[in-house]
Every structure is written in structure tokens, then in C-alpha cells.
mmCIF file of C-alpha atoms in Angstrom:
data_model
loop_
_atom_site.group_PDB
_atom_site.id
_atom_site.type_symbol
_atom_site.label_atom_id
_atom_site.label_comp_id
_atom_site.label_asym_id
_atom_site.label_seq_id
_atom_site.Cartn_x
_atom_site.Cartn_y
_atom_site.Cartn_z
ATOM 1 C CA UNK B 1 40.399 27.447 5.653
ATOM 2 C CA UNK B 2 39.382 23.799 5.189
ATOM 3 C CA UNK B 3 36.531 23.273 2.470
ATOM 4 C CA UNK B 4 33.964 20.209 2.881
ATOM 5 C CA UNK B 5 31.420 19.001 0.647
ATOM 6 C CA UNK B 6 28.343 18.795 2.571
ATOM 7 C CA UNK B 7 27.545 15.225 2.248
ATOM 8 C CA UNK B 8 30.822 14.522 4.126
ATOM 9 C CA UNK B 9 30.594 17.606 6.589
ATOM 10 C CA UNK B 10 27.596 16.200 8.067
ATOM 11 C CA UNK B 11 24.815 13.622 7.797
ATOM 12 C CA UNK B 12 22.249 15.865 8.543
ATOM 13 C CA UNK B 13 22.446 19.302 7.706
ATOM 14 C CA UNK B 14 19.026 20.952 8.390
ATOM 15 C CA UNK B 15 20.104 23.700 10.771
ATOM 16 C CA UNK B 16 22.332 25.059 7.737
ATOM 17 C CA UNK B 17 22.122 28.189 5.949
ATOM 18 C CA UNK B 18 19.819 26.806 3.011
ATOM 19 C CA UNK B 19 17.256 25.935 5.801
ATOM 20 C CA UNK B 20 17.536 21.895 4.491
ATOM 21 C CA UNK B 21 16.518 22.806 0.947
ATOM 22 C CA UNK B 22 18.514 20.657 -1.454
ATOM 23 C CA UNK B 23 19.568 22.775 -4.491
ATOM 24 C CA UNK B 24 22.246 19.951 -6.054
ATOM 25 C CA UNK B 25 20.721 19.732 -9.332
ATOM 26 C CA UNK B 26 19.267 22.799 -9.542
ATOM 27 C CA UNK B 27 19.720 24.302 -13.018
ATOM 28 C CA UNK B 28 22.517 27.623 -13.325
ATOM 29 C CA UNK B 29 21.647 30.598 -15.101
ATOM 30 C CA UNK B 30 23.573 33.500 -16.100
ATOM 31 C CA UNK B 31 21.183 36.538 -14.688
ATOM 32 C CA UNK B 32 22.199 39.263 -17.105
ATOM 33 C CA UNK B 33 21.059 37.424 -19.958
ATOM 34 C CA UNK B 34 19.483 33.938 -18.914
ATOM 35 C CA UNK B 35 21.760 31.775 -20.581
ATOM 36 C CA UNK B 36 21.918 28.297 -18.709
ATOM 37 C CA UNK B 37 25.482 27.910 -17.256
ATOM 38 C CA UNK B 38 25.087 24.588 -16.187
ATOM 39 C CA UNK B 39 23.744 22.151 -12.562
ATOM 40 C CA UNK B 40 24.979 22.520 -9.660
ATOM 41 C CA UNK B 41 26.932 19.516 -8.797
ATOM 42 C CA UNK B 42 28.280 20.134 -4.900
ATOM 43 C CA UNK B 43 27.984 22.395 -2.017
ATOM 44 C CA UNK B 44 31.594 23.026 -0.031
ATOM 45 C CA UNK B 45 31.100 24.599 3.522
ATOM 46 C CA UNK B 46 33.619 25.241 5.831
ATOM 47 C CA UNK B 47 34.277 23.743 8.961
ATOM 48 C CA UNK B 48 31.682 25.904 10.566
ATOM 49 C CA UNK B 49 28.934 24.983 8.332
ATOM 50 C CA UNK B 50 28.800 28.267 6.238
ATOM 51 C CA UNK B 51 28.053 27.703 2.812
ATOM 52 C CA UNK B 52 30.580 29.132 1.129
ATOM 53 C CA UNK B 53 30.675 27.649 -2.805
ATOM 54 C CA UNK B 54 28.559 25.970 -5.324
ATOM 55 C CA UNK B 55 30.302 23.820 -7.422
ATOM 56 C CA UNK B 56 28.763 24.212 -11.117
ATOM 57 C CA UNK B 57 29.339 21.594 -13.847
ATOM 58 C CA UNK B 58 29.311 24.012 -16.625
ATOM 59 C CA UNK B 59 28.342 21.468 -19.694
ATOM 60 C CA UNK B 60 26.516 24.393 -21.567
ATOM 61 C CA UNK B 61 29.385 26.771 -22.087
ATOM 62 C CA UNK B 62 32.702 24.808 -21.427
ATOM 63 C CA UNK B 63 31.901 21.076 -21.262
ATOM 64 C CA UNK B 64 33.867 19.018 -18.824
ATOM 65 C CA UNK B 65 34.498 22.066 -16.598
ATOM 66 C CA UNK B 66 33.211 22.495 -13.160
ATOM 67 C CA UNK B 67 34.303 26.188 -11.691
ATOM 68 C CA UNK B 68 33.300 27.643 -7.775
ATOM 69 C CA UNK B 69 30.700 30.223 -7.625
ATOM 70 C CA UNK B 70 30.848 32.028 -4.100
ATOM 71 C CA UNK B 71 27.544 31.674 -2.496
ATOM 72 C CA UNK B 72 27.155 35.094 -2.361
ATOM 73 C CA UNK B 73 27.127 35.586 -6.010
ATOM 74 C CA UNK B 74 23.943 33.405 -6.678
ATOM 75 C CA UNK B 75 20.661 34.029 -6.286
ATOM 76 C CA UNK B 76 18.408 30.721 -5.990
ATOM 77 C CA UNK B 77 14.760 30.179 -6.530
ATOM 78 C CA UNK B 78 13.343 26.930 -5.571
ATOM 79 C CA UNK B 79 9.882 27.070 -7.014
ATOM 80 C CA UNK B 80 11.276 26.400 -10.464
ATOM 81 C CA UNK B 81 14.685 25.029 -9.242
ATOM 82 C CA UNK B 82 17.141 27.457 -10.559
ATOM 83 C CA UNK B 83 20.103 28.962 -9.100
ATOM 84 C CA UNK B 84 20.992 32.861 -10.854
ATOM 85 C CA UNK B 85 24.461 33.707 -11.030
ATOM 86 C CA UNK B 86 24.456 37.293 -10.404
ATOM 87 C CA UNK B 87 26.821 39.004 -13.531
ATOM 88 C CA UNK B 88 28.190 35.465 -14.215
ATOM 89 C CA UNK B 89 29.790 36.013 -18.153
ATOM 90 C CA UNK B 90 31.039 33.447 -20.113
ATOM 91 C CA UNK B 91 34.458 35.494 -19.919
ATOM 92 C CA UNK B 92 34.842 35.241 -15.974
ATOM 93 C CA UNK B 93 33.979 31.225 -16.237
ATOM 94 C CA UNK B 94 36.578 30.769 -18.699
ATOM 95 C CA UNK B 95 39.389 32.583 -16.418
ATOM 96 C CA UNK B 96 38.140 30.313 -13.529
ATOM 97 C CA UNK B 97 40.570 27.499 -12.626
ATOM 98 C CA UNK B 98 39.085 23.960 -13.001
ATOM 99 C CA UNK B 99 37.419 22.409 -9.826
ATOM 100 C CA UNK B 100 39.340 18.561 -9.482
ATOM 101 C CA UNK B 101 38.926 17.814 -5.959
ATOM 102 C CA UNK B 102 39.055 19.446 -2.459
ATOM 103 C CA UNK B 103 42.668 18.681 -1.757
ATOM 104 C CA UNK B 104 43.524 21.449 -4.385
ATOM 105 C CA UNK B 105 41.810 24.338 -2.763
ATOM 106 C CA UNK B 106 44.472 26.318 -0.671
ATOM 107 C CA UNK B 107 44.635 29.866 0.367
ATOM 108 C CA UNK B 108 46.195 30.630 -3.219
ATOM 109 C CA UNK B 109 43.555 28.656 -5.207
ATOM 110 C CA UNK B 110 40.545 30.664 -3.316
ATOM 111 C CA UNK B 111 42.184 33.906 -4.273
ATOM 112 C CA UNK B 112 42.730 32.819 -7.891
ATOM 113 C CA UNK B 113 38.401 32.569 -7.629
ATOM 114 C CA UNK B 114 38.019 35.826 -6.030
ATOM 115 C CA UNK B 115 40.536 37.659 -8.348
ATOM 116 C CA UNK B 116 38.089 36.651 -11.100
ATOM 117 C CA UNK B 117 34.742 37.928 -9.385
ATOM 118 C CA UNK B 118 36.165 41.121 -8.113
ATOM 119 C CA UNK B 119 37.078 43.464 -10.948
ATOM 120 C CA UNK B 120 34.690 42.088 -13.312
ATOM 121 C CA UNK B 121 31.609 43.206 -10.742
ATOM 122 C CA UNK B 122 32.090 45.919 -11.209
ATOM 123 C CA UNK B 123 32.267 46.108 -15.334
ATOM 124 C CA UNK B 124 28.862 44.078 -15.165
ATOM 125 C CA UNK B 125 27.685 47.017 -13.257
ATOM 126 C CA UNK B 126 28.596 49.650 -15.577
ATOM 127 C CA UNK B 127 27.682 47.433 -18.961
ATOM 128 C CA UNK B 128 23.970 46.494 -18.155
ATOM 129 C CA UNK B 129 21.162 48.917 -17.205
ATOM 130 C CA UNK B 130 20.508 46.219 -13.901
ATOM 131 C CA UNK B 131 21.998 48.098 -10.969
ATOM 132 C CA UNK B 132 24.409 45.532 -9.965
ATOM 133 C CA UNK B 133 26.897 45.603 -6.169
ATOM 134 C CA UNK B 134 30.603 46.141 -6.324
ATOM 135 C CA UNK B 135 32.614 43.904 -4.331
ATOM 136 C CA UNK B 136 33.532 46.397 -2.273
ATOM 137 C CA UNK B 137 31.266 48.791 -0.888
ATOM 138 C CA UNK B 138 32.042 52.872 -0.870
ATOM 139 C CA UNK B 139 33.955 53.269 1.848
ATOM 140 C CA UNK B 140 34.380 50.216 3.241
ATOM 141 C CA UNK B 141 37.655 48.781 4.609
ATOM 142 C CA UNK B 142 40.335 47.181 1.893
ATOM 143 C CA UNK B 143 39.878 43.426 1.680
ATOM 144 C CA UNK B 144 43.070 41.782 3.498
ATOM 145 C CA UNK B 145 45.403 40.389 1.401
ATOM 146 C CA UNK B 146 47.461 38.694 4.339
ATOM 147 C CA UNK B 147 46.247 35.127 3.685
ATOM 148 C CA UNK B 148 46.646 34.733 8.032
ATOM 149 C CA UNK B 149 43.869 37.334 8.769
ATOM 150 C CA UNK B 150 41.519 36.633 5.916
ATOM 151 C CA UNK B 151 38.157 35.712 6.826
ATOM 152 C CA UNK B 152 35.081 35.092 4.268
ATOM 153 C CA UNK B 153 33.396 38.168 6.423
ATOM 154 C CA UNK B 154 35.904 40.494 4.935
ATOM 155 C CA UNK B 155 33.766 40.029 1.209
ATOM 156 C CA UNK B 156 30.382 39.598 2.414
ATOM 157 C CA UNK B 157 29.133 40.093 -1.329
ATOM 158 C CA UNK B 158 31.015 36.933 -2.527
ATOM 159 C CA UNK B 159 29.992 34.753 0.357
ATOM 160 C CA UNK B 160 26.687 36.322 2.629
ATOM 161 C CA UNK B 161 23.545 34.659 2.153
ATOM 162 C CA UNK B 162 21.398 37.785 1.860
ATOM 163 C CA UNK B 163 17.414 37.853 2.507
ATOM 164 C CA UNK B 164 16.836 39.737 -0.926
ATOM 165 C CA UNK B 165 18.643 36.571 -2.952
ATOM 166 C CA UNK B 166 18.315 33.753 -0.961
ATOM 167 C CA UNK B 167 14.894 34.120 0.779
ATOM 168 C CA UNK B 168 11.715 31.430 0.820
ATOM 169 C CA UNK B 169 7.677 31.733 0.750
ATOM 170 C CA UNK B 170 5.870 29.282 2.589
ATOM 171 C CA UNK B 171 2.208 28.593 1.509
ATOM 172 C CA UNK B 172 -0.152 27.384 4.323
ATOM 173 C CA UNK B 173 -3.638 25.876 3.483
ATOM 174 C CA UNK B 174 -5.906 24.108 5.506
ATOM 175 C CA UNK B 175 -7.688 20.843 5.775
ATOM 176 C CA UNK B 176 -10.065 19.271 7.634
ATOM 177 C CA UNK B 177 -9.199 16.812 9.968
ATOM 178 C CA UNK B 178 -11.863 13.563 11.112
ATOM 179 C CA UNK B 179 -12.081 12.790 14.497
ATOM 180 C CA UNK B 180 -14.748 10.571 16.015
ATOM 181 C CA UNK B 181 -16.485 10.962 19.451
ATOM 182 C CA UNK B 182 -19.082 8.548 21.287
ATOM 183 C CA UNK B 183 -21.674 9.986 22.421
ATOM 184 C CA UNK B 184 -24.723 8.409 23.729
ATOM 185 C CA UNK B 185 -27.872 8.770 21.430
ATOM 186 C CA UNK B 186 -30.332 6.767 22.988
ATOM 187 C CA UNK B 187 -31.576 4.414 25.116
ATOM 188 C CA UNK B 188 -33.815 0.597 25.076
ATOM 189 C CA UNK B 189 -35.379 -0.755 28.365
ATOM 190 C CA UNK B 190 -36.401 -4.645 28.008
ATOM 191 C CA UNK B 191 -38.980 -5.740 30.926
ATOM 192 C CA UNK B 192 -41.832 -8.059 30.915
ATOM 193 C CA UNK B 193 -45.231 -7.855 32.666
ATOM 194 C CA UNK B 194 -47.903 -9.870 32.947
ATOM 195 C CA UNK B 195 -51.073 -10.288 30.901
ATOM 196 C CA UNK B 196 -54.079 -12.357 31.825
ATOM 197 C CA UNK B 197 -56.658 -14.062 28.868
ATOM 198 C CA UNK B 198 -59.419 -16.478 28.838
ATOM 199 C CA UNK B 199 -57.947 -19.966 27.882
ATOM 200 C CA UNK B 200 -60.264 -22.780 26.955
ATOM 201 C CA UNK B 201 -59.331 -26.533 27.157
ATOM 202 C CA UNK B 202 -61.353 -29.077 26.004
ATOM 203 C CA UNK B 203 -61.205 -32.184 28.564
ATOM 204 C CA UNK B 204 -63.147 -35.793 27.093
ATOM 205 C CA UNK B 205 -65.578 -36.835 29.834
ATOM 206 C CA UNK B 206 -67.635 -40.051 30.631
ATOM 207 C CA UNK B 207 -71.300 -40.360 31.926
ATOM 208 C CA UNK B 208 -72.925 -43.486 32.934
ATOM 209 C CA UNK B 209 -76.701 -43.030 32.282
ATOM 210 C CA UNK B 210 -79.268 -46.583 32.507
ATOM 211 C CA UNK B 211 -80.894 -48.230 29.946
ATOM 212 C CA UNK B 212 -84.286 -50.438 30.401
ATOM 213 C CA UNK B 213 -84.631 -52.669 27.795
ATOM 214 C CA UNK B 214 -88.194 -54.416 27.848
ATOM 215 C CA UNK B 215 -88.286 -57.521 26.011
ATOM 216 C CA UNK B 216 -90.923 -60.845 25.509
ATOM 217 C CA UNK B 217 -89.117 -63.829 26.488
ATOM 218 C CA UNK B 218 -89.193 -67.065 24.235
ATOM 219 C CA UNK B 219 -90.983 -68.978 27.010
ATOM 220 C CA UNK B 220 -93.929 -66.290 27.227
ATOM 221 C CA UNK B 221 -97.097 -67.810 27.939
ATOM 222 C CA UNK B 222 -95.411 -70.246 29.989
ATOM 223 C CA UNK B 223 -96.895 -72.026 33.189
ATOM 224 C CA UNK B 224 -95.124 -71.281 35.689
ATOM 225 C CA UNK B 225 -95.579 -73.589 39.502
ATOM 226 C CA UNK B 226 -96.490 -71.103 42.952
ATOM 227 C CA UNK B 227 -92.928 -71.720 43.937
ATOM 228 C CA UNK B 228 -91.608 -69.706 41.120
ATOM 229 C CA UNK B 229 -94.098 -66.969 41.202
ATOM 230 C CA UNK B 230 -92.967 -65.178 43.780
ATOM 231 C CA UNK B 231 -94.822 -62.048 44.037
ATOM 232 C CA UNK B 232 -93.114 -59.717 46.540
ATOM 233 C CA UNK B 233 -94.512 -56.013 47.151
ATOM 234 C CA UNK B 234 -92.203 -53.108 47.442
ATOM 235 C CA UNK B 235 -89.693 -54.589 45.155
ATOM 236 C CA UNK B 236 -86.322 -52.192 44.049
ATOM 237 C CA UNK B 237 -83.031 -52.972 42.233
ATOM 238 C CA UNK B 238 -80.749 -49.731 42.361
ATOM 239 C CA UNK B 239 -77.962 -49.206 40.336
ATOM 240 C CA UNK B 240 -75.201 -46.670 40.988
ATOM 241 C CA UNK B 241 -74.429 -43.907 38.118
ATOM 242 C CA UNK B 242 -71.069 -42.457 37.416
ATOM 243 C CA UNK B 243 -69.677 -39.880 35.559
ATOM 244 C CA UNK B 244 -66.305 -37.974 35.464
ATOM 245 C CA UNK B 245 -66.173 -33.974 35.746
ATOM 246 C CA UNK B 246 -63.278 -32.260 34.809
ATOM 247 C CA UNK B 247 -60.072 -31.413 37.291
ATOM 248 C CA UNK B 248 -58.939 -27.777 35.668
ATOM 249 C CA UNK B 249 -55.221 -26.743 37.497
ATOM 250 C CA UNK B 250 -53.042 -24.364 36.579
ATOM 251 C CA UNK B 251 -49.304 -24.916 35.937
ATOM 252 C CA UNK B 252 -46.114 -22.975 34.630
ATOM 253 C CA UNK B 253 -44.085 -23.841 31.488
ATOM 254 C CA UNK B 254 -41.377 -21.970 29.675
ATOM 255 C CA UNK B 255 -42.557 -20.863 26.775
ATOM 256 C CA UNK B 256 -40.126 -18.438 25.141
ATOM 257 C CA UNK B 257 -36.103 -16.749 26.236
ATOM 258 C CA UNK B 258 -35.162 -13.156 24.619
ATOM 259 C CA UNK B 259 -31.274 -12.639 24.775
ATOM 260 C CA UNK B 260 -30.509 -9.121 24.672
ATOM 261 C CA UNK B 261 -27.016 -7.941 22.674
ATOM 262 C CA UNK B 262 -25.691 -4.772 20.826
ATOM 263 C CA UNK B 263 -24.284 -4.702 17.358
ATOM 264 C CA UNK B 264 -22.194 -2.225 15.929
ATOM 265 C CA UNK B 265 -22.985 -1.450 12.610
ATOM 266 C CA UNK B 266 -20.328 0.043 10.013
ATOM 267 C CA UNK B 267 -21.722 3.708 8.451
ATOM 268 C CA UNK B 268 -20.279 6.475 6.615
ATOM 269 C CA UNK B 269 -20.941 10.254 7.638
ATOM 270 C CA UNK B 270 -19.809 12.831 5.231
ATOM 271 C CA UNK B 271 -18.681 16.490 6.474
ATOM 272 C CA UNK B 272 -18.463 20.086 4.901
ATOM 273 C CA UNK B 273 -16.305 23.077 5.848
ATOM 274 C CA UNK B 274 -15.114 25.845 4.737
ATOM 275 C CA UNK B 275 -11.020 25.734 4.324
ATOM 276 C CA UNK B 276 -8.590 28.428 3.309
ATOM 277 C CA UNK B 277 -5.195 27.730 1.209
ATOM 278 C CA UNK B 278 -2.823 30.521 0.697
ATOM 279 C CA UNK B 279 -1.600 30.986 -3.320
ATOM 280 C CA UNK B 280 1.347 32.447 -4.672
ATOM 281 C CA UNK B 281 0.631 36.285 -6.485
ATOM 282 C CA UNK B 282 3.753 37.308 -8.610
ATOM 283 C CA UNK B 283 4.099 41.038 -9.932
ATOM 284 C CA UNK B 284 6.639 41.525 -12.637
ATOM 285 C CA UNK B 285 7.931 42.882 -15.944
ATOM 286 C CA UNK B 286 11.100 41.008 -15.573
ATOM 287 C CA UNK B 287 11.019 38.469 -18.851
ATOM 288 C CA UNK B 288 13.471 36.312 -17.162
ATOM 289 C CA UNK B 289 11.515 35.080 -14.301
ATOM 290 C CA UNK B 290 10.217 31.503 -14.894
ATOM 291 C CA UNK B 291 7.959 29.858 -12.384
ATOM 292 C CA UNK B 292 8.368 25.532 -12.167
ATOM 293 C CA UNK B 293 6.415 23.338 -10.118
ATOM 294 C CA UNK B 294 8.448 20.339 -8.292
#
């Protein structure tokens, strides 16, 4: 069967096995005594998609090397970004043939890989006090050795993806969210009436009034002929008398304009509630479990 690394399989590989967690990089321990193996350098699928190996650059026991581990064989934990290699010993990495490139894998190569996990599975399960699977369950059918009607299914504990070993706790909190409504909160009404005062104006005025000025002439005493004195009875001068009155009318002015507008003024409202957040509880004993933030 054709082997692909991931990257070139396809560009986007979210409906995958690994649920589109990345676990290149992720740090490879030995789970029988947590000794770092190495990173994990590639993922090969096949040309279904199936995850089938991690490729593990194993710098911390055989420097330079990079050997397959079978998918099924590894445990991963991606709260502290580790991948387990279940019963991985130093012994079975150093009977592993050397990963070059893809073009090497065959039929014969692949069997070469599974001849090493096989037979030791089943010493690590005798050696440690860890209940570890065989290969091949009690009773179950004999792995096909005709390299036409092999199929990965026929070794599902090198290459299944089980729920116990592969498996991923989401943790769900909640926040509050800000929305904004308009509502209407009140209301102005701008009308004008009409008020009536007392207003006083003063208006300058003029008045004619007489004057009789008696005076002694410089010719007093003077004789005067009949002619001139003229004595008439009934005698009257009149005189006409003015004055002016004031002319009061009423007339309309502007006096003052009100424009009307809104504003909207800029104001921060603070808010309260009550959220839940869900938090991880781990029960052990197991020394070798190591919790890491990312």
C-alpha cells in the first residue's frame, strides 16, 4: 500500500483521524519507563487517509535515526504534548530499519517494522507488572502473511486508533457577550404660549402754556394826542395753545429663535453575571503522568 506524508496527502486534513490536532513535534516517550525517545517528525497515511505511522527522530537514544512507530502503538496526550510509545525498548528501536524516504517503504520494508513489534509485545507484557496487549488477540485469526491480501485491519493493535489511547477532553466555559439595544427612555415637547405684562414707555411731550409779561415802557408818563388813545370797550386778543399727547400702538418684532437638535453623547455601562468554566480534575497514582500547558 502507498504511504503519504500528510502534508503532501492533503492540504487540509481536519476530517482525519487525529480530529486536526497537530502532534509533529510532540515529544516521544517510552511508557514503561518514561525515557524520552525522541519528536515526532512526520505522519504517513495511506491513500485513504488512515493514519498509519509516526515517524520519530530518535536523537535521545540513537542520534541520526528516525524509525516508524505504528499508530496503534502510541498513546498521545495533547495537554502536555507528548506522544507514549506503548512497550517501546531501546532494543526494538535498535532492530528497526532506518526511515530515508517514502520511496523505500514496500510490502517487505512494512513487514521488517511489524516483525519487530510483534514478538517483543508480548515479552513487554510478561516483564512489567503494566498489563500490556499482545498483537494478537486469544483466538483471533492468524495475521496473513500473503503480502496480496494484507490489510492494516488484519493488526488492529499496531495500527487502530483506539478511544482509551487516543481520546480528547474539551473544556467549555462561558462568557458574556455585549449587545446593545435602543430603546426609548424619554421624551421633550418644545411649544410656546403667550404671556401678557404691563410695559411702560416713556414718550417726550410738548405743551404750549402763555406767558403775560407786564412791563413800564421807557416813554411812561408820556402825552399821548386823542388820536392815539383809542379807548375801545370789550377789547380781546386770543391766542391758540398746543400741546402734543402721546400716540401708544402696538407692533411685532422678533425677538429671539430656539433651534431644536439631539446629541449623542458617548457613555460607558458596566455589566455583572454570573459565568461557569469547566476545569480539568485528574485522579492518579501513576508517577509518569505529566500535565503541560500549550
Amino acid at each position: 500500500m502507498a504511504l503519504y506524508k500528510i502534508e503532501d496527502f492533503a492540504g487540509n486534513y481536519g476530517d482525519t483521524d487525529f480530529d486536526s490536532y497537530e502532534v509533529r513535534d510532540f515529544d516521544v516517550y517510552s511508557d514503561i519507563n518514561d525515557d524520552k525517545v525522541g519528536t515526532v517528525k512526520h505522519i504517513l497515511v495511506d491513500d485513504s487517509g488512515h493514519f498509519r505511522y509516526l515517524v520519530v527522530d530518535t536523537g535521545f537514544w540513537f542520534f541520526g535515526r528516525q524509525v516508524l512507530l505504528p499508530i496503534g502503538r502510541s498513546r498521545i496526550s495533547y495537554s502536555n504534548r507528548r506522544v507514549y510509545a506503548i512497550g517501546l525498548t531501546k532494543e526494538q528501536v535498535e532492530n528497526l530499519p532506518d526511515f530515508n524516504d517514502l520511496e523505500q517503504i514496500d510490502y517487505d520494508y512494512e513487514e521488517q517494522v511489524r516483525g519487530v513489534y510483534r514478538t517483543p509485545m508480548r515479552q513487554a507484557s510478561l516483564e512489567t507488572s503494566t498489563p500490556v496487549e499482545t498483537s494478537t488477540p486469544v483466538n483471533a485469526p492468524p495475521v496473513s502473511s500473503d503480502r496480496n491480501t494484507y490489510t492494516y485491519e488484519d493488526e488492529p493493535n499496531l495500527y487502530d486508533m483506539n478511544q482509551q489511547d487516543h481520546q480528547n477532553l474539551k473544556l467549555y466555559e462561558e462568557r458574556l457577550v455585549a449587545n446593545k439595544s435602543r430603546v426609548k427612555t424619554g421624551e421633550v415637547s418644545v411649544g410656546k404660549h403667550v404671556e401678557t405684562e404691563t410695559a411702560r414707555v416713556a414718550v417726550p411731550v410738548e405743551k404750549e402754556r402763555v406767558i403775560i409779561e407786564r412791563t413800564t415802557p421807557n416813554e411812561a408818563g408820556r402825552t399821548v394826542s386823542p388820536a392815539e388813545a383809542n379807548f375801545r370797550e370789550g377789547e380781546v386778543t386770543r391766542m391758540d395753545l398746543y400741546e402734543e399727547t402721546p400716540n401708544i400702538q402696538k407692533e411685532a418684532v422678533l425677538r429671539e429663535e430656539v433651534k431644536i437638535k439631539k446629541v449623542v453623547e458617548q457613555d460607558t455601562v458596566e455589566a455583572e453575571g454570573t459565568v461557569r468554566r469547566e476545569e480539568l480534575d485528574v485522579n492518579t497514582n501513576d508517577e509518569r503522568l505529566h500535565e503541560r500547558r500549550s
